[in-house]
CSV table of C-alpha atoms in Angstrom, one decimal:
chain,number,residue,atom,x,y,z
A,23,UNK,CA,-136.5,69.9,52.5
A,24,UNK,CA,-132.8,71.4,52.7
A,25,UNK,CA,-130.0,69.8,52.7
A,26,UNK,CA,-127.7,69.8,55.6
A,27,UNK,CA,-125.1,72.3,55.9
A,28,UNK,CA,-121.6,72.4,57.6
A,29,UNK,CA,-122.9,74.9,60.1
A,30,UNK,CA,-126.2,73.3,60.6
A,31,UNK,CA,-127.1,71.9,63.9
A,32,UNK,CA,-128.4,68.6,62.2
A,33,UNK,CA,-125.0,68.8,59.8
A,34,UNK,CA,-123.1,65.6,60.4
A,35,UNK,CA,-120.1,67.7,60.6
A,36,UNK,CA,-120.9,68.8,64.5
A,37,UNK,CA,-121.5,64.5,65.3
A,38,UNK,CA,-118.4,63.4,67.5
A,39,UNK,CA,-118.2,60.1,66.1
A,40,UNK,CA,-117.8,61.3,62.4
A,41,UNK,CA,-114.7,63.5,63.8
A,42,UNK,CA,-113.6,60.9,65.5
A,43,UNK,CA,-113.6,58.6,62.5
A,44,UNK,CA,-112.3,61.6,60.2
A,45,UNK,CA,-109.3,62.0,62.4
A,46,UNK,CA,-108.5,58.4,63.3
A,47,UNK,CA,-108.6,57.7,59.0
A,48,UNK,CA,-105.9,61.0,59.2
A,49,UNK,CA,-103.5,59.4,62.2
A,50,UNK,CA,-103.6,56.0,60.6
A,51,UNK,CA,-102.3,57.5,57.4
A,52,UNK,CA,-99.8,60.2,58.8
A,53,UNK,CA,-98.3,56.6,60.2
A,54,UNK,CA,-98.5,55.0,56.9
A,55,UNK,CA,-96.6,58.4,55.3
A,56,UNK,CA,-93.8,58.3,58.3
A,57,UNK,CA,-93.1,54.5,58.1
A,58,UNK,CA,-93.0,55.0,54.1
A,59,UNK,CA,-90.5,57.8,54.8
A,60,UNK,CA,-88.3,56.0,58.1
A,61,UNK,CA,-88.3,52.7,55.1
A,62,UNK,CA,-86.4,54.9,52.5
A,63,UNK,CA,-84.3,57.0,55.1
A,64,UNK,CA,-83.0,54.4,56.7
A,65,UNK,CA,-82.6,51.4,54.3
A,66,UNK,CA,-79.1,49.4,55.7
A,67,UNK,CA,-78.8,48.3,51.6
A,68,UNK,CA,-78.1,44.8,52.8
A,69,UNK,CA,-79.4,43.3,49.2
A,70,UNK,CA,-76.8,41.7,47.0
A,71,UNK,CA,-76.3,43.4,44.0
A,72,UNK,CA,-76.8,39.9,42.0
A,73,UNK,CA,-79.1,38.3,44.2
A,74,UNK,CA,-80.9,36.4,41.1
A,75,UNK,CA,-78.1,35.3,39.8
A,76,UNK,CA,-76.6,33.6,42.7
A,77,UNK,CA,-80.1,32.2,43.0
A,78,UNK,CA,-80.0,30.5,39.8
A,79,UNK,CA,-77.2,28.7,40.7
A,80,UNK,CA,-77.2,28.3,44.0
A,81,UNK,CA,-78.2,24.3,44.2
A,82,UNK,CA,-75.1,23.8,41.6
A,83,UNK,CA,-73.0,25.7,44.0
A,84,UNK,CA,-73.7,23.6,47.2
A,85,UNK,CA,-73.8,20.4,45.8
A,86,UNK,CA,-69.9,21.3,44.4
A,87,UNK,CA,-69.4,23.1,47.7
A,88,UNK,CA,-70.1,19.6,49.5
A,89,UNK,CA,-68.3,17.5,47.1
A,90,UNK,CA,-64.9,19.7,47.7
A,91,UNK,CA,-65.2,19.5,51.5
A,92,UNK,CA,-62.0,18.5,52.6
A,93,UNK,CA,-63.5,17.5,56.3
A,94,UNK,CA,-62.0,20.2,58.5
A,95,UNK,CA,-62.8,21.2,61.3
A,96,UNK,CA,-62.7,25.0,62.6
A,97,UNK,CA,-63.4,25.9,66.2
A,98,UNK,CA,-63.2,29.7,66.9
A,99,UNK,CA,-62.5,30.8,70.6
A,100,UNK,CA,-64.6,34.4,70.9
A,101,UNK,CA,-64.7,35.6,74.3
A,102,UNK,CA,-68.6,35.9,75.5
A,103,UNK,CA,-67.5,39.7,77.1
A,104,UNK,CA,-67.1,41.5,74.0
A,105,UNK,CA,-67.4,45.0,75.0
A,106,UNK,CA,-67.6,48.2,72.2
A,107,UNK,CA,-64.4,49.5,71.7
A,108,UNK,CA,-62.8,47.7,73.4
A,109,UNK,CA,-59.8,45.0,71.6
A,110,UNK,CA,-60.6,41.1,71.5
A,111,UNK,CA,-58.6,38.4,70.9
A,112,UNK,CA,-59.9,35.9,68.2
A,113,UNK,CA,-58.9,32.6,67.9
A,114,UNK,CA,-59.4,29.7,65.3
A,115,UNK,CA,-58.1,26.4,65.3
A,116,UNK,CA,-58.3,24.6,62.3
A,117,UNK,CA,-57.8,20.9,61.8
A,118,UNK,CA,-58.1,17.6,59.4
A,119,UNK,CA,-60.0,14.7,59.9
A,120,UNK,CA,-57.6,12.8,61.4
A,121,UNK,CA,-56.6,16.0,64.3
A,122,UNK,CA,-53.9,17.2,62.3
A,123,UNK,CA,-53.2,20.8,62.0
A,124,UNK,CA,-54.3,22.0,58.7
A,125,UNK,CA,-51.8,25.3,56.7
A,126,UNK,CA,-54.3,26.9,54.1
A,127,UNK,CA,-53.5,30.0,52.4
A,128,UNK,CA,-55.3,32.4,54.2
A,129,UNK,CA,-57.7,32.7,57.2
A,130,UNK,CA,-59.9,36.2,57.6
A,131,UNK,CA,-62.3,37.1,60.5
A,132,UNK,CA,-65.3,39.0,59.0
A,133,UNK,CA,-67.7,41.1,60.8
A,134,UNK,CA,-70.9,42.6,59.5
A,135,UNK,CA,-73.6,44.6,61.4
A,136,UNK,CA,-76.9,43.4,60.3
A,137,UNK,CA,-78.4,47.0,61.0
A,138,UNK,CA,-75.8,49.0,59.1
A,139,UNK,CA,-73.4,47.7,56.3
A,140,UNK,CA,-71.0,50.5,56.5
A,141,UNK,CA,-70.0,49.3,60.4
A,142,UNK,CA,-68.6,46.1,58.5
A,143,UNK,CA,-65.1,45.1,58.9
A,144,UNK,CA,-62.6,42.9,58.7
A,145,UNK,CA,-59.1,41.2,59.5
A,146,UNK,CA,-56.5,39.0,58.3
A,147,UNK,CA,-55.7,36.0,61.2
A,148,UNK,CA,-52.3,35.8,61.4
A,149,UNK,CA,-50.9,32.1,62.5
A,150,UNK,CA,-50.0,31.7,66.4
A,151,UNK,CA,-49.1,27.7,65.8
A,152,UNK,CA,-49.8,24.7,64.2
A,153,UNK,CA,-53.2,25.0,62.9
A,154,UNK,CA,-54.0,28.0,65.1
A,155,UNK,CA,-54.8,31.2,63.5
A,156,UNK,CA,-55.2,34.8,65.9
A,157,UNK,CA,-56.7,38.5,64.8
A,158,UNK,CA,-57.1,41.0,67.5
A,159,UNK,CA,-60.6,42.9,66.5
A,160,UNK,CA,-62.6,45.9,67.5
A,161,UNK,CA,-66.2,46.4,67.3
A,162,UNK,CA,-67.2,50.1,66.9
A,163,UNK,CA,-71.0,49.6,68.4
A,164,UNK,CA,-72.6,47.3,70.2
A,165,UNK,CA,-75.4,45.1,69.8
A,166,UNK,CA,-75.9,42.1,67.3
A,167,UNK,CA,-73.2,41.2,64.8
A,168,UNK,CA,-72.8,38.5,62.3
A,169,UNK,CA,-69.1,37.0,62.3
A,170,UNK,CA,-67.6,34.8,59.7
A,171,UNK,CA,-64.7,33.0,59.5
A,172,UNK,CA,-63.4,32.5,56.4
A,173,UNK,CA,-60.3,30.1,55.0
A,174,UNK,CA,-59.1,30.2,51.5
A,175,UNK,CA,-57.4,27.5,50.4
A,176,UNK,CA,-56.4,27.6,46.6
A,177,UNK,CA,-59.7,28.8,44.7
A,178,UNK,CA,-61.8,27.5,47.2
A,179,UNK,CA,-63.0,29.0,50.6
A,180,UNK,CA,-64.8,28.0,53.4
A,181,UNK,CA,-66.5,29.5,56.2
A,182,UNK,CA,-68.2,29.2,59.1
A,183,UNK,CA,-70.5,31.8,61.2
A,184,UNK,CA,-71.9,32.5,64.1
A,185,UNK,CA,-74.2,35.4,65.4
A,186,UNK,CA,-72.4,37.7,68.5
A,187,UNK,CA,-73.5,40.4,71.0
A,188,UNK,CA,-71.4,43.0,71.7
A,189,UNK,CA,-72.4,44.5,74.9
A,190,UNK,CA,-72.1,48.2,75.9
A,191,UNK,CA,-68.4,49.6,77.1
C-alpha cells in the first residue's frame, strides 16, 4: 500500500472541501494580520500618560473634589447646528446658589475629538456680562466631539461636559 501523493487522484489535495478549509484558515488570518496592522497604524494615542497614577488616587480626589464644590451652577448655550468650519458662538452662564452671577479667574471651552487627539483645541471665554462667559469656536471636521467647559477658580477647577455632533458644511 502507497501512500497518497499530491498528484494522486485519491490525494486529499484534489478534495474541494480540504481547499476550501485551507483557504478559509488563510482569509481568516490575512484578516487577523490587517486588523493587527489597521490597530498599530492608526492608534488615536488617547491613553494618559499616568493613567495608574491617577487611578490610585482617584477616590481621594473626588471625595476632596465634592467637598470643595462651591454649588455653582454652569449652563452652556451650544447651538444644535454646528456645521465644520464654520464659526459658533459659545456661551456659559455661570452662577451661585442663590442666582448670583459668579467672577472666577478663568473660564476655557475645550474640545477634543475622540477619533484623533491632534484635532483637539481649545479657547479662552472671554466675559460678555455678569456671570456670562462667550468664545467663538471652530471645528475643523465633523462628526462626534467631546466638549468641556472648564472654570478655574484659584487652584481649583471645575468642569462640566457634554458629547456634540458637528454635522457636515
Amino acid at each position: 500500500m502507497h501512500a497518497p501523493t499530491v498528484g494522486h487522484s485519491n490525494s486529499p489535495w484534489r478534495s474541494p472541501w480540504v481547499l476550501a478549509w485551507i483557504g478559509l484558515i488563510t482569509v481568516v488570518l490575512m484578516v487577523n494580520v490587517t486588523f493587527v496592522y489597521l490597530a498599530f497604524a492608526t492608534n488615536p494615542g488617547l491613553v494618559n500618560d499616568d493613567y495608574y497614577e491617577r487611578g490610585q488616587h482617584y477616590e481621594k480626589t473626588l471625595s476632596s473634589r465634592l467637598a470643595k464644590d462651591p454649588g455653582w451652577s454652569l449652563r452652556a448655550d451650544i447651538p444644535d447646528d454646528l456645521k465644520a468650519g464654520e464659526g459658533a458662538a459659545i456661551l456659559v452662564t455661570l452662577v451661585d446658589r442663590t442666582g448670583q452671577p459668579v467672577t472666577p479667574d478663568q473660564v476655557s471651552f475645550y474640545a477634543y475629538r475622540p477619533s484623533d487627539k491632534t484635532r483637539d483645541f481649545s479657547a479662552p471665554m472671554a466675559a460678555v456680562g455678569a456671570g456670562q462667559y462667550a468664545a467663538r469656536v471652530v471645528f475643523p471636521l465633523f462628526g462626534a466631539w467631546d466638549a468641556l467647559i472648564a472654570v478655574r477658580q484659584g487652584e481649583d477647577e471645575f468642569t462640566t461636559g457634554e458629547r456634540l455632533t458637528v454635522a457636515r458644511p
